[in-house]
Short mmCIF file of C-alpha atoms in Angstrom, two decimals:
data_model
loop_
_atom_site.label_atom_id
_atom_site.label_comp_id
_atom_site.label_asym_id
_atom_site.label_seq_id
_atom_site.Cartn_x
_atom_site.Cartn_y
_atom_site.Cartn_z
CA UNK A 1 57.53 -62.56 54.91
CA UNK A 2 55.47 -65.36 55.62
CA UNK A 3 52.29 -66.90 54.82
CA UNK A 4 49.81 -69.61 54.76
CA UNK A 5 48.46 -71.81 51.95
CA UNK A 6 45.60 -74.12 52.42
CA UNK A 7 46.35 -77.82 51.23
CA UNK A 8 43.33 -80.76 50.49
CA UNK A 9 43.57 -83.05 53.14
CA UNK A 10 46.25 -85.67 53.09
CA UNK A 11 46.56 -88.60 55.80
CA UNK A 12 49.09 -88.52 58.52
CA UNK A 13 51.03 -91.39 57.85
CA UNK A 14 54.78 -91.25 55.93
CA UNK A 15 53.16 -91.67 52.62
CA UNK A 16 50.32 -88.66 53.39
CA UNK A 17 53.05 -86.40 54.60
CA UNK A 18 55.18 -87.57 51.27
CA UNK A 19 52.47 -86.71 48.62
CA UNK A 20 51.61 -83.48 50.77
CA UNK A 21 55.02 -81.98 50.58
CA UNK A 22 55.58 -82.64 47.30
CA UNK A 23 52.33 -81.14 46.05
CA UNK A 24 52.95 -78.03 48.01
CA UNK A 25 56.23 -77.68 46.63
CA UNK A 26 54.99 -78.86 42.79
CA UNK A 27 51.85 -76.13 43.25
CA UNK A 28 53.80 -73.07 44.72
CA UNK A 29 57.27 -72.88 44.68
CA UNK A 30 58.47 -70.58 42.20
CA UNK A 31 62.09 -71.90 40.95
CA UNK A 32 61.48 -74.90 39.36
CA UNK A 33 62.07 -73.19 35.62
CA UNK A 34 65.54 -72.13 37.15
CA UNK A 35 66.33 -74.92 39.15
CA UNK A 36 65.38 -77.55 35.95
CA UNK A 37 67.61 -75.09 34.28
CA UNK A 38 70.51 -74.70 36.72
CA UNK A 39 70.82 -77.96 38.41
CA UNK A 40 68.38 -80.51 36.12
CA UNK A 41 66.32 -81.03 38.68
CA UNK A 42 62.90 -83.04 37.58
CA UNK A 43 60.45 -82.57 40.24
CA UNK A 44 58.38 -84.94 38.96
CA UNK A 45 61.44 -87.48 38.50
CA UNK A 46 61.73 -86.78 42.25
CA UNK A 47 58.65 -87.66 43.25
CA UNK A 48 59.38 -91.05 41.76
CA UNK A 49 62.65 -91.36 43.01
CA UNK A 50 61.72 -90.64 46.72
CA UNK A 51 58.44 -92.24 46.25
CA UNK A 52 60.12 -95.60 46.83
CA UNK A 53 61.74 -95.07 50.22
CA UNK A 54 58.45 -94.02 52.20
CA UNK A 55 56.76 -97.29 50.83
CA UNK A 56 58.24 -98.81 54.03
CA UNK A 57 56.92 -98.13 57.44
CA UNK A 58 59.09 -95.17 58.67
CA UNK A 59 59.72 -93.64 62.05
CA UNK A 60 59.74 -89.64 62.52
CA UNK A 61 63.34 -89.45 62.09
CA UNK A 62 63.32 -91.81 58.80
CA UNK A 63 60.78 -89.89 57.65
CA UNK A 64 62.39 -86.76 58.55
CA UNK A 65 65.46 -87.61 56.76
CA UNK A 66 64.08 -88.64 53.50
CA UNK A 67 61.81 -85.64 53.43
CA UNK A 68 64.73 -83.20 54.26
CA UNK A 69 66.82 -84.61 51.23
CA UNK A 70 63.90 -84.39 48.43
CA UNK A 71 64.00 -80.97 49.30
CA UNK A 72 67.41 -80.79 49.20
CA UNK A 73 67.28 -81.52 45.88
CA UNK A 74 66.10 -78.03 45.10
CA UNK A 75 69.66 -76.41 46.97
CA UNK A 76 67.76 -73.41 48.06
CA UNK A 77 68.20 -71.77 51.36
CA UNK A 78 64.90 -70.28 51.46
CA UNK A 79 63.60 -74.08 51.59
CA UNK A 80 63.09 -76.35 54.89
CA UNK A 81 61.52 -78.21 57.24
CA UNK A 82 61.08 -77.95 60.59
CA UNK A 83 60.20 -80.39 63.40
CA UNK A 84 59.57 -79.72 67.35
CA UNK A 85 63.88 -81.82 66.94
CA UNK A 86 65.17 -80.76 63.89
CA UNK A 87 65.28 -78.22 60.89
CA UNK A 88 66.49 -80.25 57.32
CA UNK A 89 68.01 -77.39 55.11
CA UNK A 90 70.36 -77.00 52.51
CA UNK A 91 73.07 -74.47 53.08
CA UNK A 92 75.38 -75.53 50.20
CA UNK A 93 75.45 -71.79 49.37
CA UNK A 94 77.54 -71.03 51.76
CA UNK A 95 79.19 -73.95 53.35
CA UNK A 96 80.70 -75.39 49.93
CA UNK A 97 82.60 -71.99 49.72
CA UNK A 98 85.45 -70.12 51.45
CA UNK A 99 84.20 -68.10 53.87
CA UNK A 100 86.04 -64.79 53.00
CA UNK A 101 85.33 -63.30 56.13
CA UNK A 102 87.26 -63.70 59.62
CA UNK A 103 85.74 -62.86 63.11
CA UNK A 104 89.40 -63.04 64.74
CA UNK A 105 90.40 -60.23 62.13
CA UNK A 106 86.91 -58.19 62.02
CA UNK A 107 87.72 -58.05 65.88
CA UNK A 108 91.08 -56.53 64.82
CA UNK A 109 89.67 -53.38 62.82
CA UNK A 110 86.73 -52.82 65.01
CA UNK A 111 89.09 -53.07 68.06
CA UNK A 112 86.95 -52.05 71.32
CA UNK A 113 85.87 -48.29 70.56
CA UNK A 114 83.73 -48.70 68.27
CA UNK A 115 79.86 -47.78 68.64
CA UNK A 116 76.92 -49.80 68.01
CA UNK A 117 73.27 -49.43 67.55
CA UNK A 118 70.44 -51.95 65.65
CA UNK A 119 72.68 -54.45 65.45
CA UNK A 120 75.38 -52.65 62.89
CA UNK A 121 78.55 -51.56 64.91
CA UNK A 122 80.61 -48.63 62.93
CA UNK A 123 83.82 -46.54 63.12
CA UNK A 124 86.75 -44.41 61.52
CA UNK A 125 89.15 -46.85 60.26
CA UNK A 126 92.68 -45.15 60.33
CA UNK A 127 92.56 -43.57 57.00
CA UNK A 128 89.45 -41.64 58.19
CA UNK A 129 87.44 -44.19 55.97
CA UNK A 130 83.94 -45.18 57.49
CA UNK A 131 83.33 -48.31 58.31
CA UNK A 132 79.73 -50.43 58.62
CA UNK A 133 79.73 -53.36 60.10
CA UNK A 134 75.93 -55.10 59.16
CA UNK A 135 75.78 -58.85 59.81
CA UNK A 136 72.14 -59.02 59.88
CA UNK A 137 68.96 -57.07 58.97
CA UNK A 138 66.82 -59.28 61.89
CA UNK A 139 65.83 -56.48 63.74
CA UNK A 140 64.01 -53.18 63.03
CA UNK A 141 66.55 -50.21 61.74
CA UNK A 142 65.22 -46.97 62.66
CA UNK A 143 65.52 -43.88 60.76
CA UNK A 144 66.88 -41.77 63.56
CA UNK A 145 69.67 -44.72 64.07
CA UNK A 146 70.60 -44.37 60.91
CA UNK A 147 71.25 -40.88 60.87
CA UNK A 148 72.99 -40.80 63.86
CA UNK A 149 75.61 -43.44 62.11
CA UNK A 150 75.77 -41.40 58.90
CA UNK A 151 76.35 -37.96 60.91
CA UNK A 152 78.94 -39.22 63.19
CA UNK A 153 80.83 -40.71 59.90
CA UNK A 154 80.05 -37.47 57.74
CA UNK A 155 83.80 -36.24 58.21
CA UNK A 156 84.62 -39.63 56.70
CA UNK A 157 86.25 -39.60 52.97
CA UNK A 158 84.36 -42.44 51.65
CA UNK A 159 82.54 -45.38 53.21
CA UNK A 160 82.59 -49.26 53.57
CA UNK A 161 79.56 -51.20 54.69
CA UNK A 162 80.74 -54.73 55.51
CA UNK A 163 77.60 -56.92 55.18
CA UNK A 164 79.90 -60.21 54.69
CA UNK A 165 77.59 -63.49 56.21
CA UNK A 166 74.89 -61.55 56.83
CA UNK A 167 72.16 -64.37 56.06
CA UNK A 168 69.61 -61.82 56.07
CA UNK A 169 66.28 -60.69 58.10
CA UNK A 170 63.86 -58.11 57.06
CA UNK A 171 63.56 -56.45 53.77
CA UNK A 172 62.06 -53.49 55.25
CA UNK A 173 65.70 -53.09 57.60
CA UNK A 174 67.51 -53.07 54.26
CA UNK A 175 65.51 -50.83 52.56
CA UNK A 176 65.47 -48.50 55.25
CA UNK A 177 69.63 -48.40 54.67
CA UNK A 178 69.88 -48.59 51.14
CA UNK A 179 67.40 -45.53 51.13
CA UNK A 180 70.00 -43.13 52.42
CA UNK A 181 72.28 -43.92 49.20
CA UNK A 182 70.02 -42.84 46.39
CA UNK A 183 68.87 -38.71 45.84
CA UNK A 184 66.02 -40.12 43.70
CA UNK A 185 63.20 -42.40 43.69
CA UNK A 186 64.55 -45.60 41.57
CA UNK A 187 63.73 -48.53 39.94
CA UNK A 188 65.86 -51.49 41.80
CA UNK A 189 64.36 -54.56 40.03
CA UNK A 190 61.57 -56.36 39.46
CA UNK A 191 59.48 -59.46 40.93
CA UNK A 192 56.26 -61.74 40.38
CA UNK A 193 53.88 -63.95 42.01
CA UNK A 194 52.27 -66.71 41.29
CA UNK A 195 49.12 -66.95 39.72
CA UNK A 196 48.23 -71.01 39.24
CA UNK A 197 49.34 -74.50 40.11
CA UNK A 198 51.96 -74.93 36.92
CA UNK A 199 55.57 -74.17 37.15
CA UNK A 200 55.34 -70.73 34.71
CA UNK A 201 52.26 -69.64 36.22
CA UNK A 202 53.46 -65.99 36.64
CA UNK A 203 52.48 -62.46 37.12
CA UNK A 204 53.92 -60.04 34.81
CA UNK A 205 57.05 -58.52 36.21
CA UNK A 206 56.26 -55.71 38.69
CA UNK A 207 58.44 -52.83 39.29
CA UNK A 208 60.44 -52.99 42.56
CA UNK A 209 61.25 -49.01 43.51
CA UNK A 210 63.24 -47.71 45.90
CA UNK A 211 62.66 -44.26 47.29
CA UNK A 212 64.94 -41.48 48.60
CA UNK A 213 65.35 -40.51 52.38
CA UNK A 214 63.64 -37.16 53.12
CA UNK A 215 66.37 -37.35 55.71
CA UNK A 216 69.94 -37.38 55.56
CA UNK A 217 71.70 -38.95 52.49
CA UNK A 218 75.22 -39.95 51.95
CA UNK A 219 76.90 -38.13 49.02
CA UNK A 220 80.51 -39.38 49.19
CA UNK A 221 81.39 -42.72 47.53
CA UNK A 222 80.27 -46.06 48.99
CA UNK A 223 82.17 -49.97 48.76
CA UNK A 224 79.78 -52.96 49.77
CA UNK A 225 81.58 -55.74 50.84
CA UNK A 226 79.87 -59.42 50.08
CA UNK A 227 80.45 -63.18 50.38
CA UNK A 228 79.30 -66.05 50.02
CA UNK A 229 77.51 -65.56 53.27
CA UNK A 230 74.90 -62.69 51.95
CA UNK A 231 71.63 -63.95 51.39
CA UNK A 232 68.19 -62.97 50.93
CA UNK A 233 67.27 -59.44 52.66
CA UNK A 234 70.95 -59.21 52.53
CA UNK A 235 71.14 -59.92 48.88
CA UNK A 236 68.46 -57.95 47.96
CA UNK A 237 70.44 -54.60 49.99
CA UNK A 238 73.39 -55.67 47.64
CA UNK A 239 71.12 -55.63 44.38
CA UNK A 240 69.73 -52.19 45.83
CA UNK A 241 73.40 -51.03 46.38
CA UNK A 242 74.44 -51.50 42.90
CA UNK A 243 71.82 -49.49 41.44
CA UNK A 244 72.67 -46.73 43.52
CA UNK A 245 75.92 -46.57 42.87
CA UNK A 246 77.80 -48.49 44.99
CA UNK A 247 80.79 -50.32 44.65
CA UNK A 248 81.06 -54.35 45.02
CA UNK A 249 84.01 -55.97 46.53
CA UNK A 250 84.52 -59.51 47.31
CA UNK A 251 83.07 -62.70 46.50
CA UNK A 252 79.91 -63.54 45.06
CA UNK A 253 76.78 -63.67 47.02
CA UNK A 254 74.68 -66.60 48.10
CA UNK A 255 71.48 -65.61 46.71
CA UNK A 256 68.12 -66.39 48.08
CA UNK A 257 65.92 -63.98 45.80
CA UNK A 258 62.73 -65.54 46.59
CA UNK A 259 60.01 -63.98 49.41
CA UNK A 260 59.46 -66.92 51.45
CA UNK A 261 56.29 -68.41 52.30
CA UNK A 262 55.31 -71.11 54.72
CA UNK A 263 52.70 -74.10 54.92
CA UNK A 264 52.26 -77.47 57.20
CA UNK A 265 52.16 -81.34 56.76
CA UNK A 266 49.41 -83.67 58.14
CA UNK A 267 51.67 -84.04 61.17
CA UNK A 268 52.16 -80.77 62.11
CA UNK A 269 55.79 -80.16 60.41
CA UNK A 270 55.95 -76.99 58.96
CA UNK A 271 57.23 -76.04 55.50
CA UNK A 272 59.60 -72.88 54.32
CA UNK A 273 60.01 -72.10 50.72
CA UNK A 274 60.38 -69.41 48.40
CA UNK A 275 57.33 -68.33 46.73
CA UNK A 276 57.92 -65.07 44.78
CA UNK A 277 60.76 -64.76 42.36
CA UNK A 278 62.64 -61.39 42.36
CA UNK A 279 65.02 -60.05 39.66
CA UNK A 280 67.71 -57.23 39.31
CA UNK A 281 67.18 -54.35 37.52
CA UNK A 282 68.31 -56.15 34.03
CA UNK A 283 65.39 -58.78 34.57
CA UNK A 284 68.14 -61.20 35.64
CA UNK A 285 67.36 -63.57 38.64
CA UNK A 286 69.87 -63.69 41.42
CA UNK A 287 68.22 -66.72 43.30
CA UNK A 288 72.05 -67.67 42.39
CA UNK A 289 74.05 -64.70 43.85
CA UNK A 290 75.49 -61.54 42.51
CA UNK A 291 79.05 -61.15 40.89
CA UNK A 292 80.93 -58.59 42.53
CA UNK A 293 82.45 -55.78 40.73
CA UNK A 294 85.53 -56.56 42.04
CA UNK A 295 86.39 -60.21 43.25
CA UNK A 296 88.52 -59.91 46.03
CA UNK A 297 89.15 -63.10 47.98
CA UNK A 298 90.60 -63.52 52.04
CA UNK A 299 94.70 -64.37 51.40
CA UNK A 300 96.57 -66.69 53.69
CA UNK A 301 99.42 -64.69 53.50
CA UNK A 302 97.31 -61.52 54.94
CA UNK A 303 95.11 -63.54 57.48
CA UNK A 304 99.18 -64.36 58.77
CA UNK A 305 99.69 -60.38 58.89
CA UNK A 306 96.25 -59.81 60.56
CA UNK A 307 95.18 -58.11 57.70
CA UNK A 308 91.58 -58.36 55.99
CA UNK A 309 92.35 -58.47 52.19
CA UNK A 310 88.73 -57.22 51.38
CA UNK A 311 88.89 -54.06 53.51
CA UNK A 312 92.20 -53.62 52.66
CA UNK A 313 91.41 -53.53 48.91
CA UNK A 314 88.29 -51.87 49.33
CA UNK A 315 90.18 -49.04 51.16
CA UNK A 316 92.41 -48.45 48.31
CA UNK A 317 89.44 -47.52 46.35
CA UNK A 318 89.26 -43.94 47.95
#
């Protein structure tokens, strides 16, 4: 979700773009409680700090690069900067972790039989498990899609949904799954906007619910499997999961629980960031990631046998 907010006029020059992303970021982005908490960041430290290297007259790419590593400071995925040559973000949520997921061995279980629709590829594994295969919730997941994948695995004895690196997409998408897990209407967490210009100018928390499928359900047990990878929409499916029973196996997830919202410099870059913080269902951000409920990492010593040590695990569960 995206969306505009208006700024007072700042002058196109590296000092005017400076003060202009700063005060966008100081006036709407919503982690700067957790981040001051988490990482001691001091936004107003950082204005100093960064202050002094756009003093200088700067080219677009100097510019760009100082720019891109103030708000790097922040190490959130949901913030960056793009130019018509180059996007600065901060992926350290992923890329300073093992991956703990292979596309030579996903390949492997798949094999060449399996079916796909909306992106999500599934089949029988050899156990008669189900298997999902979601790597992104960037396009639209339609309700009769859905239920053709959950009819064609009904004969299944339980069922693995494999959203490992997905980076996310639309919330709506994983909703639209997570929906087909639950028999009631639930509560799956909580979020809240921002009301003024100071960091802990909140809403109160509002619910977030999460209502039943009037069409077909899965009633057999259900393992997630998450990495570092999972972010965002993707992390939000994983904090819907967990409510409705699911279990989690693997490592823990990247995070990203902010709804993203969008602005523009004097010179026409345009700014990402997250603007609404969201919470699980014990009021508990997970801007940071969720813990698995099992934490299963990729072996060596499997990779060697062409085994997946998270599917394999997770298929023990049934």
């Amino acid at each position: 979700m995206t969306s505009c907010v208006n700024e007072e006029e700042f002058e196109n020059n590296p000092n005017g773009n400076f003060e202009a992303l700063w005060k966008i970021m100081d006036e709407h982005y919503c982690f700067f409680p957790l981040k001051e908490k988490e990482l001691g960041v001091n936004w107003n430290e950082v204005h100093e700090r960064y202050k002094r290297q756009v003093s200088a007259p700067l080219n677009s790419d100097q510019l760009f690069e100082v720019l891109g590593n103030m708000l790097g400071e922040l190490r959130d995925g949901h913030v960056n900067m793009s130019s018509s040559f180059d996007l600065a973000r901060n992926w350290s949520w992923r890329e300073d972790y093992p991956a703990n997921v292979s596309d030579t061995l996903l390949r492997a279980y798949l094999d060449t039989d399996y079916r796909q629709t909306c992106g999500m590829q599934y089949r029988f594994l050899d156990d008669n498990i189900g298997y999902i295969r979601c790597s992104s919730f960037g396009q639209a997941i339609g309700d009769g899609n859905i239920d053709e994948i959950l009819f064609y695995l009904a004969p299944a004895n339980g069922l693995i949904i494999d959203v490992r690196s997905n980076g996310g997409g639309m919330l709506t998408s994983a909703e639209a799954l997570a929906r087909r897990f639950t028999n009631r209407d639930i509560i799956v967490g909580y979020m809240q906007h921002k009301t003024g210009k100071g960091h802990e100018d909140f809403s109160a928390m509002a619910e977030q619910h999460l209502s039943a499928s009037n069409r077909l359900r899965w009633q057999k047990k259900v393992v997630v499997l998450t990495n570092r990878g999972v972010y965002s929409a993707a992390n939000e499916f994983v904090k819907y999961m967990k409510v409705c029973g699911a279990t989690i196996v693997g490592d823990r997830t990247g995070g990203g629980a902010g709804m993203p919202f969008s602005s523009e410099l004097p010179n026409g870059w345009s700014i990402r960031f997250s603007a609404c913080p969201m919470y699980d269902i014990n009021g508990n951000s997970t801007e940071q990631g969720i813990n698995p409920d099992i934490n299963v990492a990729l072996s060596d010593e499997d990779f060697r046998r062409g085994k997946d040590s998270i599917i394999e695990y997770a298929r023990k569960l049934f």
